Amino acid sequence: MKQLLKKICIFLVFILPLMIVLLFVLGATDRKCYHFVEDFVEKANLYSLTDYIDYSMLNKEIKEYVLEEDLNITSDEDILALSNKIKKMNEDSPSKSGKYSTADFRHSAFWAEIKTKTVVYHIYFEFEFSPQLFHNPELRNITVKIVEISPSNQ
């Protein structure tokens, strides 16, 4: 009986506080990811991706399709090129979903109207992030929807 009581005391003194600290750290990491995505949605747009997303935040599947310079968008052509790479990635591999998505927020500036010589496109991006313990959130998935609106009048 004393052995059992001793084991329970050891559990209560050492293990239980460690579990509480671990739950606190996991909760803080989760909140940090949510606030990152919230800030990203409120302040970023397609032309400022590199101000918020560092290439190291991308998971390895995205890195197979997207180069670091692809995130530095300066023109409509860059947006179209990135969207085509993301579309190819979405077609080739199953997506891993993140915990927090830009689609979860009311306002999103991650779309563009691109006019080429022959067609006008509306391109919509969705970014999904997951919390990472002691690191920035990981960009788990990017999806793109390309809608052909009409022939261009240029």
JSON list of C-alpha atoms in Angstrom, two decimals:
[
{"chain": "A", "resi": 1, "resn": "MET", "atom": "CA", "xyz": [0.00, 0.00, 0.00]},
{"chain": "A", "resi": 2, "resn": "LYS", "atom": "CA", "xyz": [2.86, 2.35, 0.83]},
{"chain": "A", "resi": 3, "resn": "GLN", "atom": "CA", "xyz": [4.40, 1.60, -2.57]},
{"chain": "A", "resi": 4, "resn": "LEU", "atom": "CA", "xyz": [1.23, 2.61, -4.37]},
{"chain": "A", "resi": 5, "resn": "LEU", "atom": "CA", "xyz": [0.89, 5.77, -2.29]},
{"chain": "A", "resi": 6, "resn": "LYS", "atom": "CA", "xyz": [4.52, 6.63, -3.02]},
{"chain": "A", "resi": 7, "resn": "LYS", "atom": "CA", "xyz": [3.97, 6.20, -6.78]},
{"chain": "A", "resi": 8, "resn": "ILE", "atom": "CA", "xyz": [0.88, 8.39, -6.68]},
{"chain": "A", "resi": 9, "resn": "CYS", "atom": "CA", "xyz": [2.80, 11.11, -4.82]},
{"chain": "A", "resi": 10, "resn": "ILE", "atom": "CA", "xyz": [5.65, 10.96, -7.35]},
{"chain": "A", "resi": 11, "resn": "PHE", "atom": "CA", "xyz": [3.12, 11.26, -10.15]},
{"chain": "A", "resi": 12, "resn": "LEU", "atom": "CA", "xyz": [1.40, 14.24, -8.54]},
{"chain": "A", "resi": 13, "resn": "VAL", "atom": "CA", "xyz": [4.65, 16.02, -7.70]},
{"chain": "A", "resi": 14, "resn": "PHE", "atom": "CA", "xyz": [6.60, 15.50, -10.94]},
{"chain": "A", "resi": 15, "resn": "ILE", "atom": "CA", "xyz": [4.51, 14.25, -13.82]},
{"chain": "A", "resi": 16, "resn": "LEU", "atom": "CA", "xyz": [1.33, 16.28, -13.35]},
{"chain": "A", "resi": 17, "resn": "PRO", "atom": "CA", "xyz": [3.12, 19.68, -13.35]},
{"chain": "A", "resi": 18, "resn": "LEU", "atom": "CA", "xyz": [5.04, 18.66, -16.48]},
{"chain": "A", "resi": 19, "resn": "MET", "atom": "CA", "xyz": [1.78, 17.76, -18.21]},
{"chain": "A", "resi": 20, "resn": "ILE", "atom": "CA", "xyz": [0.27, 21.11, -17.22]},
{"chain": "A", "resi": 21, "resn": "VAL", "atom": "CA", "xyz": [3.30, 22.98, -18.59]},
{"chain": "A", "resi": 22, "resn": "LEU", "atom": "CA", "xyz": [3.14, 20.96, -21.82]},
{"chain": "A", "resi": 23, "resn": "LEU", "atom": "CA", "xyz": [-0.55, 21.78, -22.27]},
{"chain": "A", "resi": 24, "resn": "PHE", "atom": "CA", "xyz": [0.19, 25.46, -21.64]},
{"chain": "A", "resi": 25, "resn": "VAL", "atom": "CA", "xyz": [3.02, 25.46, -24.22]},
{"chain": "A", "resi": 26, "resn": "LEU", "atom": "CA", "xyz": [0.86, 23.69, -26.81]},
{"chain": "A", "resi": 27, "resn": "GLY", "atom": "CA", "xyz": [-1.98, 26.15, -26.21]},
{"chain": "A", "resi": 28, "resn": "ALA", "atom": "CA", "xyz": [0.39, 29.10, -26.54]},
{"chain": "A", "resi": 29, "resn": "THR", "atom": "CA", "xyz": [1.79, 27.68, -29.79]},
{"chain": "A", "resi": 30, "resn": "ASP", "atom": "CA", "xyz": [-1.72, 27.24, -31.15]},
{"chain": "A", "resi": 31, "resn": "ARG", "atom": "CA", "xyz": [-2.69, 30.82, -30.22]},
{"chain": "A", "resi": 32, "resn": "LYS", "atom": "CA", "xyz": [0.51, 32.13, -31.80]},
{"chain": "A", "resi": 33, "resn": "CYS", "atom": "CA", "xyz": [-0.38, 30.39, -35.08]},
{"chain": "A", "resi": 34, "resn": "TYR", "atom": "CA", "xyz": [-3.94, 31.74, -35.03]},
{"chain": "A", "resi": 35, "resn": "HIS", "atom": "CA", "xyz": [-2.75, 35.30, -34.42]},
{"chain": "A", "resi": 36, "resn": "PHE", "atom": "CA", "xyz": [-0.12, 34.95, -37.15]},
{"chain": "A", "resi": 37, "resn": "VAL", "atom": "CA", "xyz": [-2.80, 33.94, -39.68]},
{"chain": "A", "resi": 38, "resn": "GLU", "atom": "CA", "xyz": [-5.13, 36.67, -38.43]},
{"chain": "A", "resi": 39, "resn": "ASP", "atom": "CA", "xyz": [-2.38, 39.29, -38.87]},
{"chain": "A", "resi": 40, "resn": "PHE", "atom": "CA", "xyz": [-1.43, 37.81, -42.25]},
{"chain": "A", "resi": 41, "resn": "VAL", "atom": "CA", "xyz": [-5.02, 38.10, -43.52]},
{"chain": "A", "resi": 42, "resn": "GLU", "atom": "CA", "xyz": [-5.48, 41.63, -42.17]},
{"chain": "A", "resi": 43, "resn": "LYS", "atom": "CA", "xyz": [-2.21, 43.15, -43.43]},
{"chain": "A", "resi": 44, "resn": "ALA", "atom": "CA", "xyz": [-0.78, 41.09, -46.27]},
{"chain": "A", "resi": 45, "resn": "ASN", "atom": "CA", "xyz": [-1.64, 40.77, -49.93]},
{"chain": "A", "resi": 46, "resn": "LEU", "atom": "CA", "xyz": [-0.16, 38.89, -52.86]},
{"chain": "A", "resi": 47, "resn": "TYR", "atom": "CA", "xyz": [2.53, 41.54, -53.35]},
{"chain": "A", "resi": 48, "resn": "SER", "atom": "CA", "xyz": [3.73, 41.32, -49.74]},
{"chain": "A", "resi": 49, "resn": "LEU", "atom": "CA", "xyz": [3.94, 37.56, -49.19]},
{"chain": "A", "resi": 50, "resn": "THR", "atom": "CA", "xyz": [7.65, 37.65, -48.37]},
{"chain": "A", "resi": 51, "resn": "ASP", "atom": "CA", "xyz": [6.99, 40.17, -45.61]},
{"chain": "A", "resi": 52, "resn": "TYR", "atom": "CA", "xyz": [5.08, 37.45, -43.75]},
{"chain": "A", "resi": 53, "resn": "ILE", "atom": "CA", "xyz": [6.04, 34.08, -45.18]},
{"chain": "A", "resi": 54, "resn": "ASP", "atom": "CA", "xyz": [9.64, 33.02, -44.95]},
{"chain": "A", "resi": 55, "resn": "TYR", "atom": "CA", "xyz": [10.63, 30.20, -47.32]},
{"chain": "A", "resi": 56, "resn": "SER", "atom": "CA", "xyz": [11.61, 28.06, -44.32]},
{"chain": "A", "resi": 57, "resn": "MET", "atom": "CA", "xyz": [7.92, 28.07, -43.26]},
{"chain": "A", "resi": 58, "resn": "LEU", "atom": "CA", "xyz": [6.87, 26.07, -46.34]},
{"chain": "A", "resi": 59, "resn": "ASN", "atom": "CA", "xyz": [6.54, 22.32, -45.91]},
{"chain": "A", "resi": 60, "resn": "LYS", "atom": "CA", "xyz": [8.66, 20.07, -48.12]},
{"chain": "A", "resi": 61, "resn": "GLU", "atom": "CA", "xyz": [5.84, 19.24, -50.55]},
{"chain": "A", "resi": 62, "resn": "ILE", "atom": "CA", "xyz": [5.28, 22.92, -51.37]},
{"chain": "A", "resi": 63, "resn": "LYS", "atom": "CA", "xyz": [9.04, 23.48, -51.71]},
{"chain": "A", "resi": 64, "resn": "GLU", "atom": "CA", "xyz": [9.10, 20.84, -54.47]},
{"chain": "A", "resi": 65, "resn": "TYR", "atom": "CA", "xyz": [6.95, 23.16, -56.62]},
{"chain": "A", "resi": 66, "resn": "VAL", "atom": "CA", "xyz": [7.57, 26.67, -55.32]},
{"chain": "A", "resi": 67, "resn": "LEU", "atom": "CA", "xyz": [10.99, 28.31, -55.32]},
{"chain": "A", "resi": 68, "resn": "GLU", "atom": "CA", "xyz": [11.93, 31.03, -52.87]},
{"chain": "A", "resi": 69, "resn": "GLU", "atom": "CA", "xyz": [11.89, 33.69, -55.60]},
{"chain": "A", "resi": 70, "resn": "ASP", "atom": "CA", "xyz": [8.34, 32.65, -56.61]},
{"chain": "A", "resi": 71, "resn": "LEU", "atom": "CA", "xyz": [7.05, 34.23, -53.38]},
{"chain": "A", "resi": 72, "resn": "ASN", "atom": "CA", "xyz": [8.55, 37.61, -54.29]},
{"chain": "A", "resi": 73, "resn": "ILE", "atom": "CA", "xyz": [5.66, 38.83, -56.42]},
{"chain": "A", "resi": 74, "resn": "THR", "atom": "CA", "xyz": [6.12, 42.12, -58.26]},
{"chain": "A", "resi": 75, "resn": "SER", "atom": "CA", "xyz": [3.82, 41.80, -61.26]},
{"chain": "A", "resi": 76, "resn": "ASP", "atom": "CA", "xyz": [0.69, 40.17, -62.63]},
{"chain": "A", "resi": 77, "resn": "GLU", "atom": "CA", "xyz": [2.92, 37.74, -64.53]},
{"chain": "A", "resi": 78, "resn": "ASP", "atom": "CA", "xyz": [4.45, 36.61, -61.22]},
{"chain": "A", "resi": 79, "resn": "ILE", "atom": "CA", "xyz": [0.97, 35.97, -59.79]},
{"chain": "A", "resi": 80, "resn": "LEU", "atom": "CA", "xyz": [-0.02, 33.96, -62.85]},
{"chain": "A", "resi": 81, "resn": "ALA", "atom": "CA", "xyz": [3.22, 31.95, -62.73]},
{"chain": "A", "resi": 82, "resn": "LEU", "atom": "CA", "xyz": [2.80, 31.17, -59.01]},
{"chain": "A", "resi": 83, "resn": "SER", "atom": "CA", "xyz": [-0.85, 30.23, -59.47]},
{"chain": "A", "resi": 84, "resn": "ASN", "atom": "CA", "xyz": [0.06, 27.82, -62.29]},
{"chain": "A", "resi": 85, "resn": "LYS", "atom": "CA", "xyz": [2.70, 26.16, -60.09]},
{"chain": "A", "resi": 86, "resn": "ILE", "atom": "CA", "xyz": [0.23, 25.83, -57.21]},
{"chain": "A", "resi": 87, "resn": "LYS", "atom": "CA", "xyz": [-2.43, 24.46, -59.54]},
{"chain": "A", "resi": 88, "resn": "LYS", "atom": "CA", "xyz": [0.04, 21.83, -60.81]},
{"chain": "A", "resi": 89, "resn": "MET", "atom": "CA", "xyz": [0.95, 20.97, -57.20]},
{"chain": "A", "resi": 90, "resn": "ASN", "atom": "CA", "xyz": [-2.74, 20.61, -56.27]},
{"chain": "A", "resi": 91, "resn": "GLU", "atom": "CA", "xyz": [-3.30, 18.29, -59.25]},
{"chain": "A", "resi": 92, "resn": "ASP", "atom": "CA", "xyz": [-0.20, 16.16, -58.61]},
{"chain": "A", "resi": 93, "resn": "SER", "atom": "CA", "xyz": [-0.35, 15.54, -54.89]},
{"chain": "A", "resi": 94, "resn": "PRO", "atom": "CA", "xyz": [-2.96, 15.27, -52.18]},
{"chain": "A", "resi": 95, "resn": "SER", "atom": "CA", "xyz": [-3.02, 18.32, -49.98]},
{"chain": "A", "resi": 96, "resn": "LYS", "atom": "CA", "xyz": [-2.22, 18.37, -46.30]},
{"chain": "A", "resi": 97, "resn": "SER", "atom": "CA", "xyz": [-4.62, 20.59, -44.49]},
{"chain": "A", "resi": 98, "resn": "GLY", "atom": "CA", "xyz": [-3.50, 23.05, -41.88]},
{"chain": "A", "resi": 99, "resn": "LYS", "atom": "CA", "xyz": [-5.31, 24.04, -38.74]},
{"chain": "A", "resi": 100, "resn": "TYR", "atom": "CA", "xyz": [-5.88, 27.69, -39.68]},
{"chain": "A", "resi": 101, "resn": "SER", "atom": "CA", "xyz": [-6.79, 28.86, -43.17]},
{"chain": "A", "resi": 102, "resn": "THR", "atom": "CA", "xyz": [-7.03, 32.31, -44.71]},
{"chain": "A", "resi": 103, "resn": "ALA", "atom": "CA", "xyz": [-10.48, 31.19, -45.89]},
{"chain": "A", "resi": 104, "resn": "ASP", "atom": "CA", "xyz": [-11.62, 31.12, -42.25]},
{"chain": "A", "resi": 105, "resn": "PHE", "atom": "CA", "xyz": [-11.50, 34.91, -42.13]},
{"chain": "A", "resi": 106, "resn": "ARG", "atom": "CA", "xyz": [-14.04, 37.26, -43.64]},
{"chain": "A", "resi": 107, "resn": "HIS", "atom": "CA", "xyz": [-11.60, 39.48, -45.51]},
{"chain": "A", "resi": 108, "resn": "SER", "atom": "CA", "xyz": [-8.87, 38.09, -47.71]},
{"chain": "A", "resi": 109, "resn": "ALA", "atom": "CA", "xyz": [-6.70, 40.09, -50.09]},
{"chain": "A", "resi": 110, "resn": "PHE", "atom": "CA", "xyz": [-5.29, 36.96, -51.70]},
{"chain": "A", "resi": 111, "resn": "TRP", "atom": "CA", "xyz": [-6.94, 37.25, -55.06]},
{"chain": "A", "resi": 112, "resn": "ALA", "atom": "CA", "xyz": [-6.11, 39.11, -58.23]},
{"chain": "A", "resi": 113, "resn": "GLU", "atom": "CA", "xyz": [-7.61, 40.01, -61.55]},
{"chain": "A", "resi": 114, "resn": "ILE", "atom": "CA", "xyz": [-5.06, 39.28, -64.25]},
{"chain": "A", "resi": 115, "resn": "LYS", "atom": "CA", "xyz": [-5.50, 40.54, -67.78]},
{"chain": "A", "resi": 116, "resn": "THR", "atom": "CA", "xyz": [-3.53, 38.85, -70.50]},
{"chain": "A", "resi": 117, "resn": "LYS", "atom": "CA", "xyz": [-3.68, 39.64, -74.20]},
{"chain": "A", "resi": 118, "resn": "THR", "atom": "CA", "xyz": [-6.47, 37.13, -74.72]},
{"chain": "A", "resi": 119, "resn": "VAL", "atom": "CA", "xyz": [-8.21, 36.41, -71.39]},
{"chain": "A", "resi": 120, "resn": "VAL", "atom": "CA", "xyz": [-9.11, 37.98, -68.03]},
{"chain": "A", "resi": 121, "resn": "TYR", "atom": "CA", "xyz": [-8.61, 35.70, -65.01]},
{"chain": "A", "resi": 122, "resn": "HIS", "atom": "CA", "xyz": [-9.69, 35.93, -61.38]},
{"chain": "A", "resi": 123, "resn": "ILE", "atom": "CA", "xyz": [-7.20, 34.03, -59.28]},
{"chain": "A", "resi": 124, "resn": "TYR", "atom": "CA", "xyz": [-7.98, 33.12, -55.65]},
{"chain": "A", "resi": 125, "resn": "PHE", "atom": "CA", "xyz": [-5.37, 31.80, -53.22]},
{"chain": "A", "resi": 126, "resn": "GLU", "atom": "CA", "xyz": [-5.95, 30.04, -49.91]},
{"chain": "A", "resi": 127, "resn": "PHE", "atom": "CA", "xyz": [-3.11, 29.48, -47.44]},
{"chain": "A", "resi": 128, "resn": "GLU", "atom": "CA", "xyz": [-3.32, 26.90, -44.63]},
{"chain": "A", "resi": 129, "resn": "PHE", "atom": "CA", "xyz": [-1.01, 27.01, -41.60]},
{"chain": "A", "resi": 130, "resn": "SER", "atom": "CA", "xyz": [-0.32, 24.64, -38.71]},
{"chain": "A", "resi": 131, "resn": "PRO", "atom": "CA", "xyz": [1.27, 25.48, -35.37]},
{"chain": "A", "resi": 132, "resn": "GLN", "atom": "CA", "xyz": [4.86, 24.36, -34.82]},
{"chain": "A", "resi": 133, "resn": "LEU", "atom": "CA", "xyz": [6.33, 23.98, -31.35]},
{"chain": "A", "resi": 134, "resn": "PHE", "atom": "CA", "xyz": [8.99, 26.68, -30.77]},
{"chain": "A", "resi": 135, "resn": "HIS", "atom": "CA", "xyz": [8.94, 27.74, -34.46]},
{"chain": "A", "resi": 136, "resn": "ASN", "atom": "CA", "xyz": [6.94, 29.93, -36.79]},
{"chain": "A", "resi": 137, "resn": "PRO", "atom": "CA", "xyz": [3.77, 28.33, -38.13]},
{"chain": "A", "resi": 138, "resn": "GLU", "atom": "CA", "xyz": [4.26, 25.93, -41.03]},
{"chain": "A", "resi": 139, "resn": "LEU", "atom": "CA", "xyz": [2.56, 26.67, -44.33]},
{"chain": "A", "resi": 140, "resn": "ARG", "atom": "CA", "xyz": [0.96, 23.26, -44.93]},
{"chain": "A", "resi": 141, "resn": "ASN", "atom": "CA", "xyz": [-1.06, 23.88, -48.05]},
{"chain": "A", "resi": 142, "resn": "ILE", "atom": "CA", "xyz": [-1.75, 26.45, -50.73]},
{"chain": "A", "resi": 143, "resn": "THR", "atom": "CA", "xyz": [-4.72, 26.08, -53.01]},
{"chain": "A", "resi": 144, "resn": "VAL", "atom": "CA", "xyz": [-5.54, 28.19, -56.01]},
{"chain": "A", "resi": 145, "resn": "LYS", "atom": "CA", "xyz": [-8.69, 28.67, -58.01]},
{"chain": "A", "resi": 146, "resn": "ILE", "atom": "CA", "xyz": [-8.32, 30.18, -61.47]},
{"chain": "A", "resi": 147, "resn": "VAL", "atom": "CA", "xyz": [-11.52, 31.44, -63.05]},
{"chain": "A", "resi": 148, "resn": "GLU", "atom": "CA", "xyz": [-11.55, 32.57, -66.67]},
{"chain": "A", "resi": 149, "resn": "ILE", "atom": "CA", "xyz": [-13.87, 35.59, -66.71]},
{"chain": "A", "resi": 150, "resn": "SER", "atom": "CA", "xyz": [-13.95, 36.78, -70.29]},
{"chain": "A", "resi": 151, "resn": "PRO", "atom": "CA", "xyz": [-11.85, 37.43, -73.34]},
{"chain": "A", "resi": 152, "resn": "SER", "atom": "CA", "xyz": [-9.62, 40.43, -72.84]},
{"chain": "A", "resi": 153, "resn": "ASN", "atom": "CA", "xyz": [-10.51, 43.62, -74.68]},
{"chain": "A", "resi": 154, "resn": "GLN", "atom": "CA", "xyz": [-6.94, 44.74, -75.14]}
]
